Amino acid sequence: MLAVGLAVVLGACSGGAPDDAPAPAPSVTTATSAPADPGTPDASGSSQAPAADGLLVVPEVRVDVAEVATGFPAPWGLAALADGTLLVSLRDERRLVVVDPATGSRRAGDRAGGGRPARRHGRARGVGAPRRLGGPGGRRRGGEVFVYRTAPDGNEVLRGTLAGRELSALTPVVEGVPAASTHDGGRLAFGPDGHLYVTTGDAQQRGAAQDPGALAGKILRVTVDGDPAPGNPDPVSPVWSLGHRNVQGVAWDATGRMLASEFGQDTFDELNVVVPGGNYGWPDVEGTGGAAAGFVDPVATWPTSDASPSGIAVTREGVYLAGLRGERLWRVPFASPDGGTDAAAFGAPHAVLTDRGRLRAVLVDPATPPGDDGSAVLYVLTSNTDGRGEPRDGDDRLLRVTVTPAG
C-alpha cells in the first residue's frame, strides 16, 4: 500500500492561534478530468529551478485555471516524480497520493495502521523527490522520496522507496528537530546542487531561531543521507540559514538564487533571498529594519492578514506564493534580468488568483518548458479542508494554472 504510517499536519500560519486544528477526514473521491497531457519530464524533483537561460522582466501576467483533481482531504505537500506524476501528502488521511496530471487519476494506500486519524504525533508535511545524486551531472535516484513528519519525540525527515502503491524502507535521515502545534515548518525541496533543504519553524521557542546550535527556526541543508552538505557555513552543521520564525516555502530561480516564504507573527509576512549563513532576524525583527543590526531584510512583505505564505514556486518572470490566510496566489515579479539580493531586484507583489480559498502549495510543472516570453504552467493545491477554511463541494483541489504575459 502507498501509506507512510504518518498523518500530514498543517503548519502554523501568521498570528498566535494554532493552525493544526483537526479537519474532517472524508473518503477519497474519484478525481475529476484533467487538462491535456503535459508530457513526461526527464527527472523528478521539487527544486523549482526553472530550466531557462535567464530571468525576464514581465510586469503583468494573466492566468488560466483548470482542475486536475478534486476531493483531497487537507493536502499539504506537493512534489513531482520522475515519471511525470505528482506526489501529494494528505494530513488526516496519513497518506501519500500519486496523481497523474494527464488524466486526474490517482493511487493511494489504506490508512496506515487503521483506526482513527492521528491528531498530532506521527504526522507528515512536506514531500520531496531528488533529481540526481550530487546535482545535474549525478546519477538518477529512481523511486526515492522524502517525507517530513512529526513523531512523538520531535520532527524528522524520512527517506523511503516508492514503487507503484508501495512506500518501503523508511529510514530517518534527519532527527531531533523540535516540534510544536504551530511554527513547525516542514517544507522539503531539492536544490539545483542536488542537496536536500529542510525548513524548520521555531516550534514556539523564540530564542531557538537565533541559536546556531539549535535545529529550530532554520533552513537546513543536508545530503540525501542526512549529513551536513559540503559547503555549509559550518562544515559540521546542517544549518544553512537562521533567524527564521516559520518558513514553509523554498525555491530557486534560473540564476541559482534561493528564495523563501516566511510567516510573520502579527505584522509582516516575508519573501526572502536566502544566502548561506544569513540571519533573518527573528525574533528580534519582523519585516524590514534589521540590516543595521546585521540581519538580512526581506525583499517583499505583506500584512499577515493578506498572505500567510506557504509553498512557493519560481518561473523565469517571478515568484509565486500560495497564501493561506490571504486566500490568494501572490506574484512578485522580477525587476531585473540580472538577479540581485535586495528589494530593488523585485517588483511590487500583486495577487493573480483570488477565488479558490486557502492555498497551501504551488509547483512549477517540470514537464512544460518555460516559454521564451516567460509563460509557464503551475500546479496549485488548495487548503480549505484544513479546519481553518470554508470547504466547497469538491475541496480540496489540485489546480493547473497557466501563466502567460498580459497584453
GROMACS .gro file of C-alpha atoms in nm:
model
  407
    1MET     CA    1   0.000   0.000   0.000
    2LEU     CA    2   0.106   0.357  -0.053
    3ALA     CA    3   0.099   0.469   0.307
    4VAL     CA    4   0.364   0.611   0.532
    5GLY     CA    5   0.234   0.539   0.882
    6LEU     CA    6   0.206   0.914   0.924
    7ALA     CA    7  -0.053   1.188   0.914
    8VAL     CA    8   0.007   1.515   0.739
    9VAL     CA    9  -0.024   1.813   0.969
   10LEU     CA   10  -0.096   2.170   0.887
   11GLY     CA   11   0.186   2.405   0.971
   12ALA     CA   12   0.140   2.730   1.156
   13CYS     CA   13   0.000   3.041   0.996
   14SER     CA   14   0.050   3.401   1.099
   15GLY     CA   15  -0.056   3.508   1.444
   16GLY     CA   16  -0.067   3.318   1.767
   17ALA     CA   17  -0.358   3.080   1.713
   18PRO     CA   18  -0.275   2.718   1.628
   19ASP     CA   19  -0.317   2.618   1.266
   20ASP     CA   20  -0.337   2.244   1.314
   21ALA     CA   21  -0.699   2.205   1.418
   22PRO     CA   22  -0.813   1.861   1.303
   23ALA     CA   23  -1.012   1.862   0.984
   24PRO     CA   24  -1.271   1.608   0.876
   25ALA     CA   25  -1.129   1.303   0.704
   26PRO     CA   26  -1.367   1.230   0.418
   27SER     CA   27  -1.321   0.935   0.191
   28VAL     CA   28  -1.103   1.000  -0.108
   29THR     CA   29  -1.320   1.060  -0.411
   30THR     CA   30  -1.256   0.984  -0.773
   31ALA     CA   31  -1.053   1.256  -0.941
   32THR     CA   32  -1.207   1.484  -1.196
   33SER     CA   33  -1.095   1.509  -1.555
   34ALA     CA   34  -0.766   1.683  -1.625
   35PRO     CA   35  -0.618   1.906  -1.893
   36ALA     CA   36  -0.421   1.775  -2.185
   37ASP     CA   37  -0.118   1.553  -2.122
   38PRO     CA   38   0.172   1.774  -2.013
   39GLY     CA   39   0.427   1.511  -2.109
   40THR     CA   40   0.690   1.336  -1.902
   41PRO     CA   41   0.989   1.513  -1.752
   42ASP     CA   42   1.340   1.374  -1.767
   43ALA     CA   43   1.377   1.375  -1.392
   44SER     CA   44   1.185   1.444  -1.078
   45GLY     CA   45   1.238   1.695  -0.806
   46SER     CA   46   1.099   1.982  -0.608
   47SER     CA   47   1.377   2.235  -0.651
   48GLN     CA   48   1.155   2.464  -0.857
   49ALA     CA   49   1.456   2.596  -1.052
   50PRO     CA   50   1.316   2.682  -1.397
   51ALA     CA   51   1.501   2.530  -1.692
   52ALA     CA   52   1.570   2.855  -1.872
   53ASP     CA   53   1.858   3.070  -1.992
   54GLY     CA   54   1.780   3.364  -1.767
   55LEU     CA   55   1.528   3.587  -1.598
   56LEU     CA   56   1.270   3.808  -1.767
   57VAL     CA   57   1.105   4.132  -1.663
   58VAL     CA   58   0.732   4.084  -1.725
   59PRO     CA   59   0.526   4.345  -1.537
   60GLU     CA   60   0.185   4.178  -1.572
   61VAL     CA   61   0.057   3.827  -1.644
   62ARG     CA   62  -0.277   3.657  -1.690
   63VAL     CA   63  -0.367   3.314  -1.559
   64ASP     CA   64  -0.597   3.040  -1.685
   65VAL     CA   65  -0.710   2.780  -1.430
   66ALA     CA   66  -0.819   2.419  -1.484
   67GLU     CA   67  -0.896   2.149  -1.228
   68VAL     CA   68  -0.674   1.843  -1.238
   69ALA     CA   69  -0.832   1.653  -0.948
   70THR     CA   70  -1.066   1.713  -0.654
   71GLY     CA   71  -1.160   1.561  -0.319
   72PHE     CA   72  -0.826   1.581  -0.137
   73PRO     CA   73  -0.878   1.600   0.242
   74ALA     CA   74  -0.637   1.859   0.386
   75PRO     CA   75  -0.349   1.823   0.138
   76TRP     CA   76  -0.011   1.965   0.240
   77GLY     CA   77   0.296   1.863   0.036
   78LEU     CA   78   0.338   1.860  -0.343
   79ALA     CA   79   0.630   1.725  -0.547
   80ALA     CA   80   0.698   1.598  -0.899
   81LEU     CA   81   0.814   1.243  -0.964
   82ALA     CA   82   1.039   1.120  -1.244
   83ASP     CA   83   0.758   0.962  -1.445
   84GLY     CA   84   0.561   1.287  -1.472
   85THR     CA   85   0.319   1.213  -1.190
   86LEU     CA   86   0.273   1.431  -0.883
   87LEU     CA   87   0.309   1.331  -0.518
   88VAL     CA   88   0.059   1.485  -0.275
   89SER     CA   89   0.065   1.435   0.102
   90LEU     CA   90  -0.262   1.433   0.298
   91ARG     CA   91  -0.292   1.541   0.659
   92ASP     CA   92  -0.563   1.343   0.840
   93GLU     CA   93  -0.567   1.055   0.594
   94ARG     CA   94  -0.200   0.977   0.669
   95ARG     CA   95  -0.134   0.905   0.303
   96LEU     CA   96   0.081   0.994   0.010
   97VAL     CA   97  -0.122   1.011  -0.309
   98VAL     CA   98   0.025   0.983  -0.659
   99VAL     CA   99  -0.170   1.186  -0.917
  100ASP     CA  100  -0.141   1.156  -1.294
  101PRO     CA  101  -0.185   1.516  -1.416
  102ALA     CA  102  -0.269   1.393  -1.766
  103THR     CA  103  -0.581   1.205  -1.654
  104GLY     CA  104  -0.653   1.319  -1.298
  105SER     CA  105  -0.636   0.957  -1.181
  106ARG     CA  106  -0.454   0.871  -0.863
  107ARG     CA  107  -0.349   0.587  -0.643
  108ALA     CA  108  -0.326   0.578  -0.266
  109GLY     CA  109  -0.290   0.322   0.009
  110ASP     CA  110  -0.517   0.244   0.302
  111ARG     CA  111  -0.482   0.445   0.620
  112ALA     CA  112  -0.165   0.323   0.786
  113GLY     CA  113  -0.232   0.120   1.098
  114GLY     CA  114  -0.610   0.154   1.068
  115GLY     CA  115  -0.821   0.327   1.331
  116ARG     CA  116  -0.872   0.698   1.373
  117PRO     CA  117  -0.651   0.963   1.216
  118ALA     CA  118  -0.368   1.081   1.437
  119ARG     CA  119  -0.409   1.427   1.587
  120ARG     CA  120  -0.053   1.532   1.645
  121HIS     CA  121   0.212   1.263   1.655
  122GLY     CA  122   0.308   1.052   1.358
  123ARG     CA  123   0.218   1.324   1.107
  124ALA     CA  124   0.388   1.438   0.788
  125ARG     CA  125   0.404   1.764   0.597
  126GLY     CA  126   0.645   1.820   0.314
  127VAL     CA  127   0.742   1.571   0.048
  128GLY     CA  128   1.034   1.577  -0.194
  129ALA     CA  129   1.198   1.370  -0.464
  130PRO     CA  130   1.558   1.428  -0.573
  131ARG     CA  131   1.654   1.488  -0.932
  132ARG     CA  132   2.003   1.340  -0.935
  133LEU     CA  133   2.263   1.250  -0.678
  134GLY     CA  134   2.511   1.535  -0.645
  135GLY     CA  135   2.328   1.771  -0.880
  136PRO     CA  136   2.251   1.774  -1.253
  137GLY     CA  137   2.552   1.563  -1.352
  138GLY     CA  138   2.493   1.290  -1.098
  139ARG     CA  139   2.313   0.960  -1.132
  140ARG     CA  140   1.937   0.942  -1.104
  141ARG     CA  141   1.779   0.815  -0.784
  142GLY     CA  142   1.472   0.637  -0.912
  143GLY     CA  143   1.183   0.590  -0.672
  144GLU     CA  144   1.338   0.770  -0.376
  145VAL     CA  145   1.112   1.007  -0.182
  146PHE     CA  146   1.148   1.207   0.138
  147VAL     CA  147   0.879   1.292   0.393
  148TYR     CA  148   0.889   1.541   0.681
  149ARG     CA  149   0.691   1.411   0.977
  150THR     CA  150   0.617   1.485   1.341
  151ALA     CA  151   0.700   1.188   1.564
  152PRO     CA  152   0.638   1.160   1.941
  153ASP     CA  153   0.988   1.288   2.018
  154GLY     CA  154   1.009   1.565   1.756
  155ASN     CA  155   1.018   1.629   1.384
  156GLU     CA  156   1.220   1.416   1.146
  157VAL     CA  157   1.283   1.359   0.777
  158LEU     CA  158   1.229   1.006   0.645
  159ARG     CA  159   1.369   0.861   0.325
  160GLY     CA  160   1.182   0.581   0.152
  161THR     CA  161   1.145   0.399  -0.177
  162LEU     CA  162   0.827   0.441  -0.378
  163ALA     CA  163   0.732   0.163  -0.620
  164GLY     CA  164   0.378   0.153  -0.753
  165ARG     CA  165   0.149   0.163  -0.448
  166GLU     CA  166   0.423   0.065  -0.205
  167LEU     CA  167   0.636   0.301   0.005
  168SER     CA  168   0.901   0.094   0.178
  169ALA     CA  169   1.238   0.109   0.356
  170LEU     CA  170   1.150   0.423   0.553
  171THR     CA  171   1.466   0.544   0.725
  172PRO     CA  172   1.519   0.861   0.933
  173VAL     CA  173   1.787   1.085   0.782
  174VAL     CA  174   1.726   1.398   0.994
  175GLU     CA  175   1.609   1.366   1.355
  176GLY     CA  176   1.574   1.576   1.668
  177VAL     CA  177   1.403   1.882   1.520
  178PRO     CA  178   1.183   2.041   1.789
  179ALA     CA  179   0.810   2.007   1.723
  180ALA     CA  180   0.508   2.211   1.827
  181SER     CA  181   0.145   2.257   1.730
  182THR     CA  182   0.239   2.580   1.549
  183HIS     CA  183   0.553   2.731   1.393
  184ASP     CA  184   0.652   2.385   1.275
  185GLY     CA  185   0.799   2.441   0.928
  186GLY     CA  186   0.803   2.122   0.727
  187ARG     CA  187   0.880   2.203   0.364
  188LEU     CA  188   1.129   1.986   0.173
  189ALA     CA  189   1.297   2.085  -0.153
  190PHE     CA  190   1.594   1.968  -0.353
  191GLY     CA  191   1.818   2.248  -0.473
  192PRO     CA  192   1.999   2.277  -0.806
  193ASP     CA  193   2.303   2.140  -0.621
  194GLY     CA  194   2.124   1.810  -0.556
  195HIS     CA  195   2.113   1.859  -0.179
  196LEU     CA  196   1.803   1.849   0.041
  197TYR     CA  197   1.680   2.170   0.203
  198VAL     CA  198   1.458   2.135   0.511
  199THR     CA  199   1.262   2.422   0.666
  200THR     CA  200   1.203   2.419   1.041
  201GLY     CA  201   0.989   2.653   1.248
  202ASP     CA  202   1.091   2.795   1.583
  203ALA     CA  203   0.845   2.549   1.747
  204GLN     CA  204   0.727   2.827   1.980
  205GLN     CA  205   1.081   2.853   2.119
  206ARG     CA  206   1.159   3.207   2.008
  207GLY     CA  207   1.519   3.202   2.128
  208ALA     CA  208   1.600   2.889   1.928
  209ALA     CA  209   1.587   3.078   1.599
  210GLN     CA  210   1.900   3.275   1.696
  211ASP     CA  211   2.084   2.976   1.843
  212PRO     CA  212   2.319   2.833   1.576
  213GLY     CA  213   2.333   2.506   1.769
  214ALA     CA  214   1.956   2.451   1.761
  215LEU     CA  215   1.770   2.299   1.467
  216ALA     CA  216   1.452   2.504   1.522
  217GLY     CA  217   1.397   2.826   1.329
  218LYS     CA  218   1.634   2.732   1.049
  219ILE     CA  219   1.675   2.623   0.691
  220LEU     CA  220   1.884   2.306   0.691
  221ARG     CA  221   2.094   2.179   0.400
  222VAL     CA  222   2.186   1.811   0.407
  223THR     CA  223   2.288   1.528   0.180
  224VAL     CA  224   2.038   1.256   0.092
  225ASP     CA  225   2.187   1.059   0.383
  226GLY     CA  226   2.116   1.345   0.624
  227ASP     CA  227   2.475   1.461   0.674
  228PRO     CA  228   2.571   1.831   0.663
  229ALA     CA  229   2.612   1.909   0.293
  230PRO     CA  230   2.954   2.012   0.161
  231GLY     CA  231   2.984   2.390   0.151
  232ASN     CA  232   2.764   2.462   0.453
  233PRO     CA  233   2.870   2.770   0.655
  234ASP     CA  234   2.973   2.537   0.939
  235PRO     CA  235   3.103   2.213   0.785
  236VAL     CA  236   2.980   2.003   1.078
  237SER     CA  237   2.635   2.162   1.100
  238PRO     CA  238   2.327   2.119   0.878
  239VAL     CA  239   2.229   2.484   0.932
  240TRP     CA  240   2.218   2.688   0.610
  241SER     CA  241   2.044   2.999   0.747
  242LEU     CA  242   1.897   3.106   1.081
  243GLY     CA  243   1.668   3.361   1.244
  244HIS     CA  244   1.350   3.217   1.093
  245ARG     CA  245   1.007   3.204   1.255
  246ASN     CA  246   0.834   2.962   1.021
  247VAL     CA  247   0.949   2.907   0.662
  248GLN     CA  248   0.713   2.690   0.456
  249GLY     CA  249   0.839   2.752   0.104
  250VAL     CA  250   1.179   2.745  -0.069
  251ALA     CA  251   1.260   2.764  -0.439
  252TRP     CA  252   1.535   2.871  -0.679
  253ASP     CA  253   1.540   3.088  -0.990
  254ALA     CA  254   1.737   3.034  -1.310
  255THR     CA  255   2.042   3.216  -1.169
  256GLY     CA  256   2.055   2.984  -0.866
  257ARG     CA  257   1.919   3.250  -0.631
  258MET     CA  258   1.731   3.087  -0.342
  259LEU     CA  259   1.403   3.235  -0.218
  260ALA     CA  260   1.193   3.153   0.087
  261SER     CA  261   0.848   3.247   0.216
  262GLU     CA  262   0.809   3.313   0.587
  263PHE     CA  263   0.511   3.351   0.820
  264GLY     CA  264   0.524   3.661   1.037
  265GLN     CA  265   0.383   3.692   1.388
  266ASP     CA  266   0.127   3.974   1.381
  267THR     CA  267   0.275   4.236   1.148
  268PHE     CA  268   0.461   4.121   0.836
  269ASP     CA  269   0.490   3.806   0.628
  270GLU     CA  270   0.806   3.793   0.418
  271LEU     CA  271   0.972   3.685   0.096
  272ASN     CA  272   1.347   3.649   0.148
  273VAL     CA  273   1.651   3.587  -0.068
  274VAL     CA  274   1.840   3.322   0.126
  275VAL     CA  275   2.219   3.340   0.144
  276PRO     CA  276   2.442   3.087   0.323
  277GLY     CA  277   2.487   3.184   0.684
  278GLY     CA  278   2.228   3.461   0.658
  279ASN     CA  279   2.046   3.566   0.974
  280TYR     CA  280   1.686   3.672   0.904
  281GLY     CA  281   1.625   3.841   1.235
  282TRP     CA  282   1.351   3.653   1.417
  283PRO     CA  283   1.256   3.713   1.695
  284ASP     CA  284   1.438   4.047   1.710
  285VAL     CA  285   1.297   4.180   1.383
  286GLU     CA  286   0.979   4.115   1.186
  287GLY     CA  287   0.980   4.265   0.837
  288THR     CA  288   1.239   4.522   0.732
  289GLY     CA  289   1.466   4.732   0.952
  290GLY     CA  290   1.718   4.475   1.066
  291ALA     CA  291   2.007   4.543   0.827
  292ALA     CA  292   2.182   4.783   1.064
  293ALA     CA  293   2.197   4.504   1.323
  294GLY     CA  294   2.342   4.256   1.074
  295PHE     CA  295   2.017   4.086   0.976
  296VAL     CA  296   1.903   4.020   0.619
  297ASP     CA  297   1.597   4.225   0.524
  298PRO     CA  298   1.315   4.069   0.321
  299VAL     CA  299   1.270   4.169  -0.043
  300ALA     CA  300   0.890   4.183  -0.009
  301THR     CA  301   0.645   4.197   0.282
  302TRP     CA  302   0.270   4.167   0.337
  303PRO     CA  303   0.035   4.231   0.628
  304THR     CA  304  -0.021   3.893   0.790
  305SER     CA  305  -0.392   3.913   0.708
  306ASP     CA  306  -0.312   3.930   0.336
  307ALA     CA  307  -0.075   3.638   0.292
  308SER     CA  308   0.038   3.370   0.539
  309PRO     CA  309   0.257   3.238   0.256
  310SER     CA  310   0.313   2.865   0.246
  311GLY     CA  311   0.460   2.698  -0.064
  312ILE     CA  312   0.634   2.898  -0.336
  313ALA     CA  313   0.745   2.843  -0.695
  314VAL     CA  314   0.972   3.041  -0.928
  315THR     CA  315   0.935   3.092  -1.302
  316ARG     CA  316   1.150   3.296  -1.541
  317GLU     CA  317   0.948   3.608  -1.465
  318GLY     CA  318   0.865   3.596  -1.097
  319VAL     CA  319   0.796   3.427  -0.767
  320TYR     CA  320   0.455   3.276  -0.685
  321LEU     CA  321   0.343   3.228  -0.324
  322ALA     CA  322   0.044   3.025  -0.202
  323GLY     CA  323  -0.145   3.230   0.057
  324LEU     CA  324  -0.340   3.060   0.335
  325ARG     CA  325  -0.499   3.333   0.543
  326GLY     CA  326  -0.484   3.574   0.249
  327GLU     CA  327  -0.652   3.319   0.017
  328ARG     CA  328  -0.454   3.439  -0.282
  329LEU     CA  329  -0.183   3.327  -0.519
  330TRP     CA  330   0.065   3.611  -0.494
  331ARG     CA  331   0.312   3.705  -0.766
  332VAL     CA  332   0.630   3.902  -0.705
  333PRO     CA  333   0.774   3.992  -1.047
  334PHE     CA  334   1.142   4.023  -1.119
  335ALA     CA  335   1.255   4.382  -1.178
  336SER     CA  336   1.597   4.291  -1.317
  337PRO     CA  337   1.714   4.017  -1.555
  338ASP     CA  338   2.041   4.003  -1.361
  339GLY     CA  339   1.901   3.892  -1.028
  340GLY     CA  340   2.003   4.064  -0.707
  341THR     CA  341   1.958   4.009  -0.336
  342ASP     CA  342   1.779   4.327  -0.230
  343ALA     CA  343   1.428   4.461  -0.277
  344ALA     CA  344   1.527   4.665  -0.584
  345ALA     CA  345   1.555   4.340  -0.783
  346PHE     CA  346   1.183   4.271  -0.734
  347GLY     CA  347   0.860   4.442  -0.832
  348ALA     CA  348   0.553   4.505  -0.620
  349PRO     CA  349   0.357   4.197  -0.506
  350HIS     CA  350   0.013   4.150  -0.661
  351ALA     CA  351  -0.249   3.875  -0.649
  352VAL     CA  352  -0.321   3.670  -0.963
  353LEU     CA  353  -0.568   3.415  -0.822
  354THR     CA  354  -0.824   3.516  -0.561
  355ASP     CA  355  -1.130   3.292  -0.583
  356ARG     CA  356  -1.016   2.944  -0.469
  357GLY     CA  357  -0.988   2.998  -0.094
  358ARG     CA  358  -0.684   2.898   0.108
  359LEU     CA  359  -0.381   2.788  -0.092
  360ARG     CA  360  -0.117   2.554   0.051
  361ALA     CA  361   0.137   2.461  -0.217
  362VAL     CA  362   0.250   2.566  -0.564
  363LEU     CA  363   0.483   2.382  -0.801
  364VAL     CA  364   0.627   2.460  -1.145
  365ASP     CA  365   0.526   2.188  -1.390
  366PRO     CA  366   0.861   2.024  -1.480
  367ALA     CA  367   0.708   1.871  -1.793
  368THR     CA  368   0.628   2.206  -1.954
  369PRO     CA  369   0.939   2.401  -2.063
  370PRO     CA  370   0.914   2.771  -1.978
  371GLY     CA  371   0.836   2.989  -2.277
  372ASP     CA  372   1.067   3.248  -2.424
  373ASP     CA  373   0.808   3.507  -2.322
  374GLY     CA  374   0.801   3.387  -1.962
  375SER     CA  375   0.492   3.169  -1.990
  376ALA     CA  376   0.479   2.871  -1.754
  377VAL     CA  377   0.249   2.612  -1.600
  378LEU     CA  378   0.200   2.582  -1.225
  379TYR     CA  379   0.023   2.326  -1.007
  380VAL     CA  380  -0.155   2.469  -0.701
  381LEU     CA  381  -0.308   2.288  -0.401
  382THR     CA  382  -0.599   2.446  -0.217
  383SER     CA  383  -0.633   2.405   0.161
  384ASN     CA  384  -0.996   2.469   0.251
  385THR     CA  385  -1.049   2.142   0.443
  386ASP     CA  386  -0.768   2.213   0.689
  387GLY     CA  387  -1.000   2.326   0.969
  388ARG     CA  388  -0.948   2.696   0.902
  389GLY     CA  389  -1.117   2.742   0.567
  390GLU     CA  390  -1.467   2.721   0.427
  391PRO     CA  391  -1.480   2.400   0.223
  392ARG     CA  392  -1.674   2.394  -0.102
  393ASP     CA  393  -1.808   2.091  -0.283
  394GLY     CA  394  -1.511   1.901  -0.422
  395ASP     CA  395  -1.246   2.054  -0.196
  396ASP     CA  396  -0.963   2.030  -0.177
  397ARG     CA  397  -0.837   2.071  -0.532
  398LEU     CA  398  -0.527   2.032  -0.741
  399LEU     CA  399  -0.528   2.311  -1.000
  400ARG     CA  400  -0.331   2.362  -1.318
  401VAL     CA  401  -0.256   2.733  -1.360
  402THR     CA  402  -0.120   2.850  -1.695
  403VAL     CA  403   0.068   3.180  -1.674
  404THR     CA  404   0.118   3.400  -1.982
  405PRO     CA  405   0.231   3.762  -2.021
  406ALA     CA  406  -0.056   4.010  -2.031
  407GLY     CA  407  -0.107   4.232  -2.332
   0.00000   0.00000   0.00000
